[in-house]
XYZ file of C-alpha atoms in Angstrom:
351
model
C 20.480 8.164 -20.120
C 17.064 8.080 -18.454
C 15.796 11.162 -16.631
C 13.542 10.690 -13.631
C 11.285 13.674 -12.811
C 8.981 14.426 -9.907
C 5.523 15.996 -9.766
C 3.338 17.004 -6.840
C 0.075 15.053 -7.046
C -2.866 14.561 -4.708
C -3.249 11.439 -2.608
C -6.340 12.212 -0.564
C -6.332 11.625 3.168
C -3.236 9.416 3.036
C -0.910 12.420 3.048
C -0.477 15.050 5.767
C -1.261 17.905 3.366
C -3.171 15.814 0.774
C -0.382 16.132 -1.804
C 2.690 14.000 -2.408
C 5.764 13.931 -4.620
C 5.486 11.235 -7.316
C 8.524 10.372 -9.433
C 8.193 9.290 -13.050
C 9.936 9.063 -16.418
C 8.438 10.663 -19.503
C 9.550 8.890 -22.686
C 8.317 11.542 -25.094
C 7.206 10.378 -28.533
C 10.036 11.049 -30.984
C 7.663 11.622 -33.880
C 4.092 12.789 -34.233
C 1.568 9.965 -34.139
C -2.074 10.998 -33.995
C -3.146 7.344 -34.105
C -2.223 6.414 -30.554
C -3.252 7.357 -27.044
C -0.594 8.006 -24.388
C 0.527 5.014 -22.352
C 0.853 5.076 -18.558
C 3.065 2.256 -17.257
C 3.188 0.895 -13.696
C 6.090 -1.201 -12.416
C 5.986 -4.392 -10.375
C 6.387 -5.176 -6.671
C 8.876 -2.940 -4.862
C 10.429 -1.752 -8.095
C 10.579 1.598 -9.889
C 9.856 3.282 -13.208
C 13.410 2.348 -14.203
C 11.909 -1.066 -14.898
C 10.812 0.445 -18.232
C 14.254 1.800 -19.151
C 14.420 -0.500 -22.196
C 10.776 -0.550 -23.305
C 10.156 3.192 -22.943
C 12.701 4.322 -25.578
C 11.476 1.650 -28.000
C 7.893 2.888 -27.704
C 8.924 6.541 -27.937
C 10.791 5.787 -31.177
C 7.539 4.347 -32.545
C 5.716 7.608 -31.832
C 4.066 6.595 -28.544
C 4.053 9.004 -25.610
C 4.935 7.013 -22.486
C 4.770 7.886 -18.795
C 6.396 5.337 -16.467
C 5.362 6.199 -12.923
C 6.547 5.090 -9.490
C 3.916 3.714 -7.126
C 3.687 5.547 -3.814
C 6.250 4.141 -1.368
C 8.358 2.507 -4.075
C 10.767 3.891 -6.601
C 11.701 7.473 -5.756
C 8.385 8.824 -4.480
C 8.019 10.939 -1.371
C 8.441 8.868 1.788
C 7.982 11.481 4.539
C 4.694 12.907 5.874
C 2.745 10.024 4.378
C 0.123 8.387 6.592
C -0.302 5.195 4.568
C 1.426 3.315 1.758
C -1.454 0.874 1.359
C -2.722 -0.414 -1.967
C -5.559 2.110 -1.749
C -3.095 4.938 -1.138
C -1.027 3.806 -4.122
C -4.077 3.897 -6.397
C -5.144 7.283 -5.008
C -1.687 8.715 -5.735
C -1.734 7.202 -9.228
C -5.068 8.913 -9.883
C -3.651 12.195 -8.619
C -0.607 11.780 -10.834
C -2.614 11.334 -14.019
C -4.903 14.239 -13.156
C -1.857 16.454 -12.646
C 0.280 15.307 -15.568
C -2.330 14.044 -18.022
C -5.277 16.244 -17.129
C -7.434 13.096 -16.904
C -7.200 12.773 -20.674
C -7.842 9.441 -22.335
C -5.060 6.971 -21.630
C -4.097 3.328 -21.922
C -2.627 2.029 -18.678
C -0.237 -0.903 -18.442
C 1.295 -2.848 -15.596
C 3.822 -5.633 -15.124
C 3.579 -8.377 -12.506
C 2.104 -6.840 -9.309
C 1.820 -3.607 -11.267
C -0.916 -5.413 -13.168
C -2.910 -5.693 -9.933
C -2.490 -1.956 -9.384
C -3.609 -1.289 -12.969
C -6.717 -3.446 -12.544
C -7.756 -1.552 -9.409
C -6.934 1.815 -11.008
C -8.755 1.013 -14.253
C -11.826 -0.372 -12.492
C -12.327 3.027 -10.831
C -11.703 5.050 -13.990
C -13.068 3.165 -17.004
C -13.908 5.286 -20.014
C -17.304 4.946 -21.693
C -20.165 2.608 -20.920
C -18.100 0.431 -18.596
C -17.447 3.287 -16.197
C -20.953 3.612 -14.780
C -21.360 -0.151 -14.420
C -18.059 -0.496 -12.568
C -18.775 2.438 -10.270
C -22.009 0.758 -9.206
C -20.244 -2.542 -8.566
C -17.523 -0.821 -6.581
C -19.784 1.472 -4.560
C -19.066 -0.393 -1.332
C -15.330 0.060 -1.671
C -13.967 2.981 0.320
C -11.909 5.277 -1.847
C -10.754 8.839 -1.837
C -11.237 10.933 -4.934
C -8.132 12.758 -6.040
C -8.213 16.528 -6.220
C -5.347 18.513 -7.637
C -4.952 22.286 -7.498
C -3.025 22.418 -10.729
C -3.920 24.954 -13.427
C -2.604 22.809 -16.274
C -4.602 19.823 -15.079
C -7.781 21.889 -14.815
C -7.321 23.188 -18.348
C -6.793 19.687 -19.743
C -9.463 17.929 -17.701
C -12.089 18.876 -20.275
C -10.675 16.062 -22.450
C -12.494 13.669 -20.182
C -15.866 15.371 -20.073
C -16.774 16.000 -23.712
C -18.908 12.868 -23.999
C -20.131 12.938 -20.386
C -18.033 9.897 -19.490
C -16.791 9.748 -15.925
C -13.618 7.780 -16.672
C -10.550 8.118 -18.832
C -9.000 4.631 -19.110
C -9.550 3.512 -22.712
C -7.563 0.284 -22.534
C -5.142 -1.792 -20.498
C -1.911 -3.685 -21.157
C -1.135 -6.509 -18.725
C 2.426 -7.855 -18.792
C 2.814 -11.179 -16.950
C 0.368 -9.615 -14.538
C -0.895 -10.661 -11.144
C -4.664 -10.465 -11.167
C -6.057 -13.559 -9.515
C -4.344 -13.488 -6.123
C -5.685 -11.105 -3.482
C -3.500 -9.755 -0.703
C -0.024 -10.824 0.328
C -0.888 -13.805 2.501
C 0.280 -14.426 6.088
C 2.922 -11.680 5.876
C 0.214 -9.072 6.443
C -0.478 -10.545 9.906
C 3.107 -10.676 11.165
C 3.996 -8.593 14.242
C 5.958 -5.503 13.248
C 9.353 -6.784 14.514
C 9.050 -10.000 12.488
C 7.765 -8.105 9.474
C 10.717 -5.724 9.638
C 13.098 -8.675 9.742
C 11.491 -10.015 6.587
C 11.731 -6.610 4.951
C 15.462 -6.477 5.637
C 15.797 -9.828 3.876
C 13.833 -8.396 0.965
C 16.395 -5.611 0.761
C 19.366 -7.976 0.806
C 21.650 -8.612 -2.149
C 21.228 -12.432 -2.082
C 17.428 -12.269 -2.287
C 17.458 -9.546 -4.936
C 19.982 -11.516 -6.950
C 17.864 -14.675 -6.716
C 14.776 -12.793 -7.916
C 16.838 -11.287 -10.718
C 17.941 -14.725 -11.884
C 14.381 -16.100 -11.778
C 12.941 -13.256 -13.823
C 14.720 -14.029 -17.100
C 14.717 -16.800 -19.649
C 18.325 -15.819 -20.416
C 19.789 -14.766 -17.048
C 23.369 -14.950 -18.327
C 22.676 -11.964 -20.544
C 20.192 -9.944 -18.494
C 20.595 -10.787 -14.784
C 23.670 -8.584 -14.500
C 25.232 -6.656 -11.646
C 23.885 -3.450 -13.189
C 20.364 -4.900 -13.256
C 20.742 -5.832 -9.585
C 21.868 -2.316 -8.665
C 19.046 -0.636 -10.575
C 16.453 -2.904 -8.993
C 17.776 -2.436 -5.456
C 18.847 1.207 -5.366
C 15.531 2.640 -4.176
C 15.536 0.228 -1.192
C 18.444 2.140 0.310
C 16.427 5.330 0.766
C 15.485 6.536 4.244
C 11.857 5.657 4.895
C 11.688 2.743 2.469
C 11.393 0.160 5.259
C 8.538 2.020 6.963
C 6.736 2.342 3.649
C 7.062 -1.370 2.960
C 5.798 -2.233 6.456
C 2.762 -0.003 5.909
C 1.979 -1.749 2.623
C 2.350 -5.216 4.140
C 0.124 -4.418 7.112
C -2.548 -3.004 4.790
C -2.996 -6.420 3.163
C -1.972 -5.491 -0.380
C -3.951 -5.271 -3.616
C -7.211 -7.143 -4.119
C -7.809 -7.259 -7.889
C -9.461 -10.671 -8.276
C -13.108 -9.542 -8.284
C -12.336 -6.536 -10.491
C -10.752 -8.366 -13.438
C -14.096 -9.132 -15.066
C -15.134 -5.478 -14.733
C -12.390 -4.312 -17.101
C -14.435 -4.235 -20.301
C -12.189 -1.881 -22.259
C -9.837 -3.485 -24.824
C -6.952 -5.274 -23.128
C -3.685 -6.672 -24.418
C -2.322 -9.536 -22.312
C 1.395 -10.065 -22.913
C 3.122 -13.109 -21.439
C 6.654 -14.430 -21.571
C 6.420 -17.980 -22.871
C 9.062 -19.177 -20.370
C 7.825 -17.242 -17.330
C 9.051 -19.180 -14.305
C 7.310 -16.985 -11.734
C 3.697 -16.795 -12.973
C 2.688 -19.752 -15.113
C 1.281 -18.371 -18.352
C -0.623 -21.552 -19.165
C -2.711 -20.955 -16.067
C -2.886 -17.207 -15.628
C -2.630 -15.801 -19.154
C -5.571 -17.855 -20.357
C -7.473 -16.991 -17.201
C -7.360 -13.311 -18.139
C -8.728 -14.133 -21.589
C -11.520 -16.247 -20.118
C -12.438 -13.636 -17.494
C -12.129 -10.292 -19.276
C -14.843 -9.280 -21.782
C -12.487 -7.800 -24.390
C -8.954 -9.196 -24.091
C -6.420 -10.666 -26.492
C -3.331 -12.723 -25.660
C 0.108 -12.357 -27.205
C 2.886 -14.716 -26.185
C 6.429 -13.346 -26.119
C 8.830 -16.075 -27.166
C 12.191 -16.812 -25.542
C 11.191 -14.672 -22.613
C 10.702 -15.011 -18.880
C 8.689 -12.908 -16.432
C 9.773 -9.484 -17.730
C 9.152 -9.065 -21.496
C 9.673 -5.308 -21.160
C 13.255 -5.959 -20.051
C 14.161 -9.164 -21.905
C 12.357 -8.600 -25.221
C 11.693 -4.839 -25.321
C 11.671 -4.511 -29.118
C 9.158 -7.318 -29.595
C 7.061 -6.061 -26.691
C 7.032 -2.527 -28.082
C 5.874 -3.810 -31.459
C 2.986 -5.731 -29.929
C 1.913 -2.714 -27.893
C 2.137 -0.423 -30.938
C -0.093 -2.749 -32.962
C -2.604 -2.809 -30.108
C -2.611 0.966 -29.670
C -3.067 1.494 -33.421
C -5.993 -0.932 -33.688
C -9.349 0.549 -34.724
C -10.975 0.228 -31.305
C -8.068 2.005 -29.617
C -8.019 5.057 -31.889
C -8.219 8.360 -29.982
C -11.700 9.870 -29.719
C -10.999 13.135 -31.481
C -14.245 14.605 -30.157
C -12.531 14.826 -26.807
C -9.749 17.034 -28.101
C -6.074 16.640 -27.426
C -5.241 13.513 -25.449
C -1.522 13.852 -24.922
C 0.092 14.567 -21.585
C 1.933 17.761 -20.763
C 5.671 18.259 -20.533
C 7.429 17.605 -17.263
C 6.435 20.153 -14.626
C 9.682 20.052 -12.729
C 13.309 19.782 -13.662
C 15.639 16.846 -13.572
C 15.286 14.716 -10.440
C 17.621 11.761 -10.940
C 19.411 10.279 -13.909
C 20.681 6.780 -14.487
C 22.579 4.997 -17.245
C 20.813 2.242 -19.185
């Protein structure tokens, strides 16, 4: 089984009381591994942390501490008393989550599909080392809200990030069939609310979800199952989901394109060789050409979701990346692991 927990994190001015409930899954490392940093994983468009239900256990078995987090407005996050579910609000909440759970310790952050866009925006604001100051200067004109969390554990652990006077904590990124070169969501952001809501109801429908499920895999007969459909659609049935989706659409979505080149920390680009949604020949190589320090690994016999279709292979590639010399934890900063779950069981689902 997979246990989904919830933590109260800050989200700046986007929340009535500046704090919001963020749901996540902690795949705790099953053996001690001092060679690797923790991994924070972000799911794709209108999905949930359950997207990592196959990859998370594989990584944990390899000694990697994994946090799969729900983006604000999707998955099982708080949906009431939230002013905005915009891309900016999602990144703010993600920052608040890692400050609360990880104490702003060094971390590698990964994202799949649209989650890659979220990761690019998140990383660009929080780069560790020399890249942080350069990126902050480049992004000075972008309005953002700094996360503040009144959490004793986070305050105690936050020193991990300050030992070398670096302002950021993102040591590396993992991009899985990621969206990084398309800004916004197109004409949908300009639709009148009634038309937008009609489109959202279609997005929630079984036929559309089933079609997307079929398109995501190289081997849909094996993986595009009824269970996969249910897991991918379940969060859409929550009260408030439609309003949250409308808020995101009207905000215009993520805008990662100009930030890709700013990500100068080591990056692993993973791509399903048979991705039928984002053409790897175009986009995978574009990441390599644009990012200062990126490497590409193709995942064979795989469509758009390597973490679901080839989790063992994907976990192995990520492990090798995390154990590379340039990704070794900076021991001068002290302990880099996250803390245990702060709250009890929230939801549980079968694999």
